[in-house]
Short mmCIF file of C-alpha atoms and ligand atoms in Angstrom, two decimals:
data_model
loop_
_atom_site.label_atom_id
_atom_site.label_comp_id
_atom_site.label_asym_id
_atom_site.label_seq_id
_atom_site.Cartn_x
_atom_site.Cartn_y
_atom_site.Cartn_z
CA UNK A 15 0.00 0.00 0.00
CA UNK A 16 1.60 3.43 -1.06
CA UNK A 17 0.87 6.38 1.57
CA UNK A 18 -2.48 8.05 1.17
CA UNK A 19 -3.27 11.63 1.74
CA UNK A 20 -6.22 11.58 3.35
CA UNK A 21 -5.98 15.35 4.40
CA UNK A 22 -3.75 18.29 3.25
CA UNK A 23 -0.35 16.98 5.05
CA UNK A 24 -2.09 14.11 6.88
CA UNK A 25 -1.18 10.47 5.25
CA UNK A 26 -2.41 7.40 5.85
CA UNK A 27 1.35 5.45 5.81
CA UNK A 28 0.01 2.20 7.12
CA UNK A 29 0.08 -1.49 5.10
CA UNK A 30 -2.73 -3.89 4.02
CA UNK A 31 -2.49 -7.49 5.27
CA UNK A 32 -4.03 -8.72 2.37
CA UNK A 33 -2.98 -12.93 3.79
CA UNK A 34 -4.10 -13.12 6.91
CA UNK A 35 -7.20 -15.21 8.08
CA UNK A 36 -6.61 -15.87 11.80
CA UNK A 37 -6.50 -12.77 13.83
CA UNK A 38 -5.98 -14.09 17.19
CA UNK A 39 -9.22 -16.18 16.78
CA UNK A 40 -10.67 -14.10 14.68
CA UNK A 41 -11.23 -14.86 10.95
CA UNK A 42 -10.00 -12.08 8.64
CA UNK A 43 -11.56 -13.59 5.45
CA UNK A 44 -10.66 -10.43 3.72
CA UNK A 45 -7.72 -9.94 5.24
CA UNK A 46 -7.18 -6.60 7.29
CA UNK A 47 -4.90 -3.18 7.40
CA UNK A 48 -2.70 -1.48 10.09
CA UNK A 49 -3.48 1.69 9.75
CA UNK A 50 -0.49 4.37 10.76
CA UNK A 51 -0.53 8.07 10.22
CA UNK A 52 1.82 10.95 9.39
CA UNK A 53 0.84 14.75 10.15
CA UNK A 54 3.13 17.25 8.46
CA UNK A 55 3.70 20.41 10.44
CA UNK A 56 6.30 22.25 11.58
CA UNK A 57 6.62 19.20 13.99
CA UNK A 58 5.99 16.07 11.98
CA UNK A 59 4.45 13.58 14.19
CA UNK A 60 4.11 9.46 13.30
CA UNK A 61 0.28 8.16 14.94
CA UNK A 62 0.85 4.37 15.60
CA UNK A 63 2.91 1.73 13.87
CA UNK A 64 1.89 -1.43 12.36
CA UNK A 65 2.65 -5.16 12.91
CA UNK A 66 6.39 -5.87 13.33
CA UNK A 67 6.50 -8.06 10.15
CA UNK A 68 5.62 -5.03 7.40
CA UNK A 69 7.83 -2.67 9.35
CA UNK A 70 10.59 -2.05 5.94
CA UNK A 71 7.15 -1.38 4.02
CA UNK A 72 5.67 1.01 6.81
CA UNK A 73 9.20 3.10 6.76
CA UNK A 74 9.21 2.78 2.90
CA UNK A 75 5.99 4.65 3.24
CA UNK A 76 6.94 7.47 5.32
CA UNK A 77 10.39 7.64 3.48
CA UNK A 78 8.15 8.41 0.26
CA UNK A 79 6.76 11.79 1.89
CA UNK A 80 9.94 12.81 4.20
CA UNK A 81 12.61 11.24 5.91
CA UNK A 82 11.98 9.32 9.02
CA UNK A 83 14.75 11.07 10.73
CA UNK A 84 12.59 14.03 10.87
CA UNK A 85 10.28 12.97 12.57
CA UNK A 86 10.11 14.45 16.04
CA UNK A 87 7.19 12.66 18.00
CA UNK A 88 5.62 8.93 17.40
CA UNK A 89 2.20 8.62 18.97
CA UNK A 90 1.62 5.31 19.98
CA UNK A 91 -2.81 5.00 20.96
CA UNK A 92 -2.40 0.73 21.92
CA UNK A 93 0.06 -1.04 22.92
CA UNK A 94 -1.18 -4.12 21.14
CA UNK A 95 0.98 -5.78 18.75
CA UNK A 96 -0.83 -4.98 15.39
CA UNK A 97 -0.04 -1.22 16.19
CA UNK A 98 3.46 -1.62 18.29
CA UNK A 99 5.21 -4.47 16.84
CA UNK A 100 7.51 -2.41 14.50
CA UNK A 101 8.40 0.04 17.29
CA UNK A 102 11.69 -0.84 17.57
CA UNK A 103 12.34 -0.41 14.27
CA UNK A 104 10.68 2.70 13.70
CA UNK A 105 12.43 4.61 16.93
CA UNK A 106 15.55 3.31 15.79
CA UNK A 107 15.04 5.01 12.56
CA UNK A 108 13.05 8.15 13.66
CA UNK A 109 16.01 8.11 17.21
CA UNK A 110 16.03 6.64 20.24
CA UNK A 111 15.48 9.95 21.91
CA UNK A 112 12.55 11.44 20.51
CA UNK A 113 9.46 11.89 22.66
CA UNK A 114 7.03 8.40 22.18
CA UNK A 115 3.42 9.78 23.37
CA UNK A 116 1.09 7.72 24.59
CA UNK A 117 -1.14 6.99 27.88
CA UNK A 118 0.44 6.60 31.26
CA UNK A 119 -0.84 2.86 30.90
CA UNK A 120 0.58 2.83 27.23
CA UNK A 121 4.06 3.72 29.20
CA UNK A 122 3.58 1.13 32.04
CA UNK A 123 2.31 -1.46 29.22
CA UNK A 124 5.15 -0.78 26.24
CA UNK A 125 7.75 -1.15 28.65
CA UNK A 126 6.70 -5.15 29.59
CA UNK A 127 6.97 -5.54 25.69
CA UNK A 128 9.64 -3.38 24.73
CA UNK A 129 13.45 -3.49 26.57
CA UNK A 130 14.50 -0.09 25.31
CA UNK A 131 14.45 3.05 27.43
CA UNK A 132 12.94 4.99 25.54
CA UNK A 133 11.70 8.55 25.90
CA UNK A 134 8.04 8.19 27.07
CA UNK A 135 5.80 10.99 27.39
CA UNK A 136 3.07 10.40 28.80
CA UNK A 137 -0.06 12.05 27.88
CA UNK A 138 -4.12 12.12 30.13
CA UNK A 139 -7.67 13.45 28.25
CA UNK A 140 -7.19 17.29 27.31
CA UNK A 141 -3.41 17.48 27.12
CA UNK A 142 -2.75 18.45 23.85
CA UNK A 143 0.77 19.02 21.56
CA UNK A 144 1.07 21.63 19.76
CA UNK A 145 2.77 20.62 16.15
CA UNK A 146 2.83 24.29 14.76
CA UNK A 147 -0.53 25.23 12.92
CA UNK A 148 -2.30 21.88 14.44
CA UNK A 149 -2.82 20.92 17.84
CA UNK A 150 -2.97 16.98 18.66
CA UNK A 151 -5.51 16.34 21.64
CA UNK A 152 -5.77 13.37 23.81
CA UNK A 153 -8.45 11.25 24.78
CA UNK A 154 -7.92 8.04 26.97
CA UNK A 155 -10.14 5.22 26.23
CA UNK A 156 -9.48 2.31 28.27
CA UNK A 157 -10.85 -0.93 26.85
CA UNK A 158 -11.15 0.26 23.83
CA UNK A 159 -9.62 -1.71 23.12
CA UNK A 160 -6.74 -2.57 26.13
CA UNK A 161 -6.50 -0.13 29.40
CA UNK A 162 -3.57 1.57 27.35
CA UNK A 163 -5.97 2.92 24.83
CA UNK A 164 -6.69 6.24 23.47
CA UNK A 165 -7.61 8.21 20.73
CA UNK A 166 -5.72 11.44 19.33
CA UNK A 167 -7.52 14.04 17.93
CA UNK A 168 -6.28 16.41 15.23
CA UNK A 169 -8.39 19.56 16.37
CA UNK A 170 -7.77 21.85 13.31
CA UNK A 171 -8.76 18.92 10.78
CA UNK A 172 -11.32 17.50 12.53
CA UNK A 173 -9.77 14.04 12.58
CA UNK A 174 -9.72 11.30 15.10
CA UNK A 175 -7.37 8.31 15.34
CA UNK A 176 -9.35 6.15 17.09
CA UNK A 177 -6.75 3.00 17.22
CA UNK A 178 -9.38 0.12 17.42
CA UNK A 179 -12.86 1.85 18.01
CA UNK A 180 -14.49 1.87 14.92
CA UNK A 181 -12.48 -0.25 13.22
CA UNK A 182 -13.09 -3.26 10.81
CA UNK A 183 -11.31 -5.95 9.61
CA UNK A 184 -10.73 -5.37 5.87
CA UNK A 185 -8.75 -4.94 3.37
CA UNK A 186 -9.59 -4.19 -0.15
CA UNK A 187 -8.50 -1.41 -2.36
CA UNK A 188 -11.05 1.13 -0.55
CA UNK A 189 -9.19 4.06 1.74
CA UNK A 190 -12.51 5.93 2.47
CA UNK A 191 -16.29 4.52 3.39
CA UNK A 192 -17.69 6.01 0.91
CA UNK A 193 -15.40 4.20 -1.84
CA UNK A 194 -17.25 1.03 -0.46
CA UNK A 195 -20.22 1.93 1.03
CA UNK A 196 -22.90 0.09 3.30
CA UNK A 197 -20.75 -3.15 2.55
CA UNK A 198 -18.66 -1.76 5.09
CA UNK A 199 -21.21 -1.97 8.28
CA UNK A 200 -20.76 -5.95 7.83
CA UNK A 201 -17.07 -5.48 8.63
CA UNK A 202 -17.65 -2.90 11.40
CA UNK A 203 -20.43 -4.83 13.46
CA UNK A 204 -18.53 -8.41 13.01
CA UNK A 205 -15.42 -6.34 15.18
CA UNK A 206 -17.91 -4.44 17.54
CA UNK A 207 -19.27 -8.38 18.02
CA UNK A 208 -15.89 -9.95 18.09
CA UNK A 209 -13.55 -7.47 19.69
CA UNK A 210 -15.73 -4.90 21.66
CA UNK A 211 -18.98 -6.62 22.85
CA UNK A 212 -17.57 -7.14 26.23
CA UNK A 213 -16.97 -3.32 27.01
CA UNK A 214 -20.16 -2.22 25.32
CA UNK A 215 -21.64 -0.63 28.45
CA UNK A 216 -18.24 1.08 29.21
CA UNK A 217 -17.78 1.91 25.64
CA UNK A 218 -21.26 3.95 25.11
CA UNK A 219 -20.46 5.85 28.38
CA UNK A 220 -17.42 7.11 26.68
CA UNK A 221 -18.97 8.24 23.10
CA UNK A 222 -21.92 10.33 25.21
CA UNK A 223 -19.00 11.70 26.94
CA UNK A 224 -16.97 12.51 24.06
CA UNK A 225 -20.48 13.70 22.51
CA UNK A 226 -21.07 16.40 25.10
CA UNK A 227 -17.52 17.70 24.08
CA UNK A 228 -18.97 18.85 20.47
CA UNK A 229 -16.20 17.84 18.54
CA UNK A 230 -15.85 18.77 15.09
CA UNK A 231 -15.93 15.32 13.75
CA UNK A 232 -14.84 15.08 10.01
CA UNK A 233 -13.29 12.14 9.54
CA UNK A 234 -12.64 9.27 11.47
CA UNK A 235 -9.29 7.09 11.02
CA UNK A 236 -9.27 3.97 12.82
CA UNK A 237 -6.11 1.28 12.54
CA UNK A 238 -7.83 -1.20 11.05
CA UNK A 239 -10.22 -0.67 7.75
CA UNK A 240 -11.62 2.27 5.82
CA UNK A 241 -11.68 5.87 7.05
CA UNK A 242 -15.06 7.15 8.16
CA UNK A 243 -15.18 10.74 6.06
CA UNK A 244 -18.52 10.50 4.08
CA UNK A 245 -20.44 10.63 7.62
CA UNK A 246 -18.48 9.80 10.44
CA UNK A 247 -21.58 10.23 12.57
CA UNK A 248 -22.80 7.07 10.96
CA UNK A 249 -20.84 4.79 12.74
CA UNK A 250 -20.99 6.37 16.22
CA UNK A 251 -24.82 6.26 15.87
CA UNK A 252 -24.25 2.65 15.15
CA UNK A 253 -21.81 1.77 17.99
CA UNK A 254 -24.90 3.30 20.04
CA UNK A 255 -27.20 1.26 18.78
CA UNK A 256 -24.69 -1.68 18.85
CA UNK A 257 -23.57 -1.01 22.95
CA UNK A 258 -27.74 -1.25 24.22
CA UNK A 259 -27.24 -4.75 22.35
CA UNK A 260 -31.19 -4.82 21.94
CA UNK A 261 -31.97 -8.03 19.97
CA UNK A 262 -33.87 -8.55 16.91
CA UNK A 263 -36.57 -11.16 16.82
CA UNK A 264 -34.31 -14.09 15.19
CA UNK A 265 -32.38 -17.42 16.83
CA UNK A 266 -29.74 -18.99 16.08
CA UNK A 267 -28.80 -22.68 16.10
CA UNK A 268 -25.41 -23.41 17.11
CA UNK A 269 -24.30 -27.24 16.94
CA UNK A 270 -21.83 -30.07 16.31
CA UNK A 271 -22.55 -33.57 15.75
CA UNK A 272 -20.75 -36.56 15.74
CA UNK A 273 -22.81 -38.65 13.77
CA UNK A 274 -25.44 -36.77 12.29
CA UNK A 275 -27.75 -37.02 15.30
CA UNK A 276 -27.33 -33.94 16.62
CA UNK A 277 -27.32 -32.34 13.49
CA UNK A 278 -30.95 -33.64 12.35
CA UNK A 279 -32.34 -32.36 15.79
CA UNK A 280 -30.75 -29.07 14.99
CA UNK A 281 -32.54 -29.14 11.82
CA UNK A 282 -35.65 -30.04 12.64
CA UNK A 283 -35.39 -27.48 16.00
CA UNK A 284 -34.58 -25.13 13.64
CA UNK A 285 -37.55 -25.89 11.03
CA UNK A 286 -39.29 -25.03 14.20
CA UNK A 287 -38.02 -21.82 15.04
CA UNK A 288 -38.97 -20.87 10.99
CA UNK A 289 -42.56 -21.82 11.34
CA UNK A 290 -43.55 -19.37 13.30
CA UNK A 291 -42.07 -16.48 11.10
CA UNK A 292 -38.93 -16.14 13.38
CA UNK A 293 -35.67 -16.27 10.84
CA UNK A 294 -33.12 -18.70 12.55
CA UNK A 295 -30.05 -20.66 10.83
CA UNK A 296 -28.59 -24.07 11.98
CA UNK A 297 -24.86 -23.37 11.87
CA UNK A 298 -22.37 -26.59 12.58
CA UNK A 299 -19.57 -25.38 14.44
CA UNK A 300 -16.71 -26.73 11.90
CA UNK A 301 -18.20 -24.96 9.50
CA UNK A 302 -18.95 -21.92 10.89
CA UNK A 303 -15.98 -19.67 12.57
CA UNK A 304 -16.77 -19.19 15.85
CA UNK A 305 -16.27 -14.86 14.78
CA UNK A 306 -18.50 -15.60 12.01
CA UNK A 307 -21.77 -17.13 15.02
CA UNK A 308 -20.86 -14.75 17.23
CA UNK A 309 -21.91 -12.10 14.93
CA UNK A 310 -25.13 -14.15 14.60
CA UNK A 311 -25.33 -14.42 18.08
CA UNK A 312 -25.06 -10.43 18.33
CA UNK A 313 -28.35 -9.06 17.32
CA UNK A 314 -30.00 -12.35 17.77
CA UNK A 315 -32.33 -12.94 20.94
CA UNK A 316 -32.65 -16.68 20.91
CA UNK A 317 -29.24 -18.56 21.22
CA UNK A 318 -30.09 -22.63 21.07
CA UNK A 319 -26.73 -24.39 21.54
CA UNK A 320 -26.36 -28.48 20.54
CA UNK A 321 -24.05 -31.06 21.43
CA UNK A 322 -23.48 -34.66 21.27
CA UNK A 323 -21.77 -36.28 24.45
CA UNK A 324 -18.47 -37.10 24.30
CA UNK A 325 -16.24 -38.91 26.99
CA UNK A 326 -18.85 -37.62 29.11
CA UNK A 327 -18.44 -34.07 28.04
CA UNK A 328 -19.21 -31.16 25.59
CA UNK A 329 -18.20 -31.43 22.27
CA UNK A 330 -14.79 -29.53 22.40
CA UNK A 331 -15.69 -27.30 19.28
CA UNK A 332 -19.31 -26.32 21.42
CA UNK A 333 -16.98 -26.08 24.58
CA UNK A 334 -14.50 -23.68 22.68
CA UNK A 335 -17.48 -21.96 21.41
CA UNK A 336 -19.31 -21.54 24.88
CA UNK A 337 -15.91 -20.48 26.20
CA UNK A 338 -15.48 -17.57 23.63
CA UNK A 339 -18.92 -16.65 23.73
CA UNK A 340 -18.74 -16.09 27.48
CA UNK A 341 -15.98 -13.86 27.36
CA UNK A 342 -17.61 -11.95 25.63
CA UNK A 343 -20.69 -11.09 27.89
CA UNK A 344 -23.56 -10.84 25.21
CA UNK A 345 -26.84 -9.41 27.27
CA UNK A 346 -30.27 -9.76 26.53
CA UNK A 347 -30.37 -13.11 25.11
CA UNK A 348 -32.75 -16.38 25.62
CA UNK A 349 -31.22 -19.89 25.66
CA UNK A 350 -31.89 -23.43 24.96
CA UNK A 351 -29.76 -26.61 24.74
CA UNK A 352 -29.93 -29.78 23.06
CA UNK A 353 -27.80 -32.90 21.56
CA UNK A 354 -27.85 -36.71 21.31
CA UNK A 355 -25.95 -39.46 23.28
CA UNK A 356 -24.88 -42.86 23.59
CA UNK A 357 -25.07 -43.69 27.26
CA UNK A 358 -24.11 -41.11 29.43
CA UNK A 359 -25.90 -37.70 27.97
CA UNK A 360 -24.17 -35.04 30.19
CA UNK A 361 -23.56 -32.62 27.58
CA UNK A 362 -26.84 -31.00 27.16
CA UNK A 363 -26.86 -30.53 31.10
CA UNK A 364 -23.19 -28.70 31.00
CA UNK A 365 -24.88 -26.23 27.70
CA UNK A 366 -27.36 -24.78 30.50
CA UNK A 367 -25.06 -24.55 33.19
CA UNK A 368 -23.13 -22.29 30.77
CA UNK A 369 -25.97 -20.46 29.58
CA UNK A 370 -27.50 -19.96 32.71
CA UNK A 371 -23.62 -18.67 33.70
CA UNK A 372 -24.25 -16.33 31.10
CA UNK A 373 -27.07 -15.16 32.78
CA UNK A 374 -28.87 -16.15 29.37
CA UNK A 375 -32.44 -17.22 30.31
CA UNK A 376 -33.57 -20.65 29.94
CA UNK A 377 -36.85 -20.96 27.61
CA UNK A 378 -37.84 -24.51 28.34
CA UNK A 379 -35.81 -27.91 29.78
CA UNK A 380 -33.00 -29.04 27.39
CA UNK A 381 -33.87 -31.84 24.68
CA UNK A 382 -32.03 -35.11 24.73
CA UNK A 383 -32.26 -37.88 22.89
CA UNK A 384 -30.28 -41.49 22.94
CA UNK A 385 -28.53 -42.20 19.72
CA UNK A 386 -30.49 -41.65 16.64
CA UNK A 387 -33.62 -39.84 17.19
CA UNK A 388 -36.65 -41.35 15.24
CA UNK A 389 -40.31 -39.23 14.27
CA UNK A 390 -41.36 -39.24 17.01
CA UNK A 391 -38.26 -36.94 18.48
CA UNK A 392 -38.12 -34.87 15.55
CA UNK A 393 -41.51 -34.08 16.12
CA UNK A 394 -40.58 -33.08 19.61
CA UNK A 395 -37.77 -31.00 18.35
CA UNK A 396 -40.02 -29.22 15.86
CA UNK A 397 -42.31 -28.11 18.59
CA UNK A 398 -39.60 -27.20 20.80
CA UNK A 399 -38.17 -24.66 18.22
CA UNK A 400 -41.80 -23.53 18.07
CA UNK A 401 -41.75 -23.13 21.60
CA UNK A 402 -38.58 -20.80 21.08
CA UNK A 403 -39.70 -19.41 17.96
CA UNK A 404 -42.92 -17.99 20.43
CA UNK A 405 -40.87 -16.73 23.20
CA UNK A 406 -38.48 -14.66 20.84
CA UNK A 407 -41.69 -13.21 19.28
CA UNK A 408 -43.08 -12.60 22.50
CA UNK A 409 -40.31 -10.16 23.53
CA UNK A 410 -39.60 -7.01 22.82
CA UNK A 411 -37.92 -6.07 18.95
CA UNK A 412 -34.85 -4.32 18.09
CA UNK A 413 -35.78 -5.15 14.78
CA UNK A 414 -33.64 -2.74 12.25
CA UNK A 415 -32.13 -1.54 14.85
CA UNK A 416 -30.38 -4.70 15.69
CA UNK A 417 -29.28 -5.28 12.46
CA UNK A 418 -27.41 -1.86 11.55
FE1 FEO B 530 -5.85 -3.66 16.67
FE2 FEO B 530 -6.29 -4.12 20.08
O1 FEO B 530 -5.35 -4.04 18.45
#
């Protein structure tokens, strides 16, 4: 990726990762970018850094607008690796000495990754730098998305680097939102799901905060994605919307099966769910990414988990699935469990203690059957995704909402 100006003497100097698909458990089917940004000013300052292995091709890109030498400050927002791993490098080419902003957590936290003593300065919400005719302001945002976070504002231009918040996982040959368009919101509500669910309360605090401060808001850079410029409100209206996590009126189906079993009761539980006008998808856990049903999961208000019982436990892709879901604190949601065994059956027992962990309430008793179930338990199935199917439609609806 060559630099971008995305504003008179502000560049986008970051690199696409066109390759990857596993983001620390998260799958990047269109790949993803680092985003890293140079302001040109009397001071010239460098806003984050990108993963340590496209560190010659993020100093290639600053070397094609000025010399990295002459750069006098390097902002860093996170201290996670995406954004930090080609530190070293880059303060070895920019020097050793020169100031390295970021929060007082960012200090504490780039220390336990980084050996060199470097020259931290560290920065709370409202201190500002002046780099001649722009000002950079600073905003800390912890958990968005580490305690070291925080966004830099360029007051003058209007632009926020937000680091994570707002971001999305993609990378195609779009630099703005509006070069894509709506296509976009998939990417950006997957990561809210994914990445940020789990500080959604915390995180809507923050934007009415930051909303009472009446920003001039033109354009929005996160590290990761497009840049929000044709209406940057757009996505803070839909980070709202996504942090009150109010569900639509659809279910999900989440399942694995050993030998089919479990899968035809997910089917016909499913077929059950449909009849009474509720949309719902069975999704098999080794085909599905567990990113890809969480965003199901998101905006969905039934969640009806299935497994078979093996060695007298969960299935270990439902058990990885359960374990990732829980991190990630979903509210609002209505459970059910089901699966087929051979002799023991404990499985479908362990899916509502997990739910019920989850504070996810329990719609009716789980469904079990031994082996392979016949009519008669299809039949039962059916009306027990009916049953769901009723109590999703009995609750209140997010409807579009949900789905932004
Ligand atoms: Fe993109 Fe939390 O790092």
């Amino acid at each position: 990726m060559e630099p971008v100006q995305i504003a008179p003497g502000v560049y986008n100097v970051g690199v696409r990762d066109w390759n990857i698909r596993d983001f620390h458990g998260y799958s990047t089917d269109l790949g993803t970018t680092y985003n890293a940004f140079l302001v040109m000013d009397e001071k010239i300052a460098l806003i984050d850094s990108v993963k340590k292995q496209f560190a010659d091709q993020l100093i290639d890109n600053i070397a094609a607008i000025v010399d990295p030498r002459r750069i006098d400050v390097v902002v860093s927002n996170h201290t996670e690796l995406d954004h930090s791993g080609s530190l070293a490098r880059i303060m070895h080419r920019v020097g050793e000495d020169k100031p390295l902003v970021c929060s007082k957590l960012g200090a504490k936290n780039l220390a336990r990754h980084f050996p060199q003593k470097w020259n931290y300065r560290a920065v709370g919400s409202g201190e500002e730098l002046k780099l001649g005719k722009r000002t950079l302001a600073f905003l800390e945002t912890r958990m968005i998305h580490w305690p070291d976070s925080m966004f830099s504002y360029l007051k003058e231009d209007g632009i926020l680097f937000s680091s994570d918040g707002f971001g999305q996982h993609y990378a195609g040959p779009e630099t703005f939102d509006d070069e894509i368009g709506d296509r976009i919101m998939v990417h950006a509500r997957k990561y809210f799901a994914n990445i940020l669910l789990l500080y959604a309360t915390h995180i809507e605090k923050l934007i009415r905060q930051v909303a009472e401060m009446n920003l001039d808001l033109r354009m929005i850079c996160p590290d990761h994605g497009v840049i929000w410029r044709r209406d940057p409100g757009k996505i803070v209206q839909a980070y709202l919307t996504w942090c009150r996590q109010e569900p639509g009126k659809k279910a999900a189906v989440i399942y694995d099966t050993m030998w089919h079993s479990t899968e035809k009761m997910a089917e016909a539980i499913n077929a059950g769910i449909m009849a009474t006008g509720v949309p719902s998808k069975p999704m098999n856990l080794r085909s599905w990414h567990r990113s890809e049903v969480m965003t199901e999961v998101f905006d969905a208000r039934a969640v009806v988990v299935g497994s078979p019982t093996l060695n007298n436990s969960l299935f270990p892709t439902v058990a990885d699935f359960l374990c990732y879901m829980k991190g990630l604190k979903p509210k609002n949601k209505l459970g059910a469990a089901f699966g087929s065994y051979g002799w023991s059956g404990e499985a479908v027992k362990m899916i509502e203690g997990e739910l019920t962990d989850m504070k996810i309430e329990l719609i009716q008793p789980g469904l079990r059957t031994q082996f392979v179930p016949e009519k008669a338990i299809l039949d039962a199935c059916h009306e027990f995704g009916r049953k769901i199917g009723q109590a999703v439609l009995a609750g209140p609806d997010a409807g579009a909402r949900a789905a932004v």
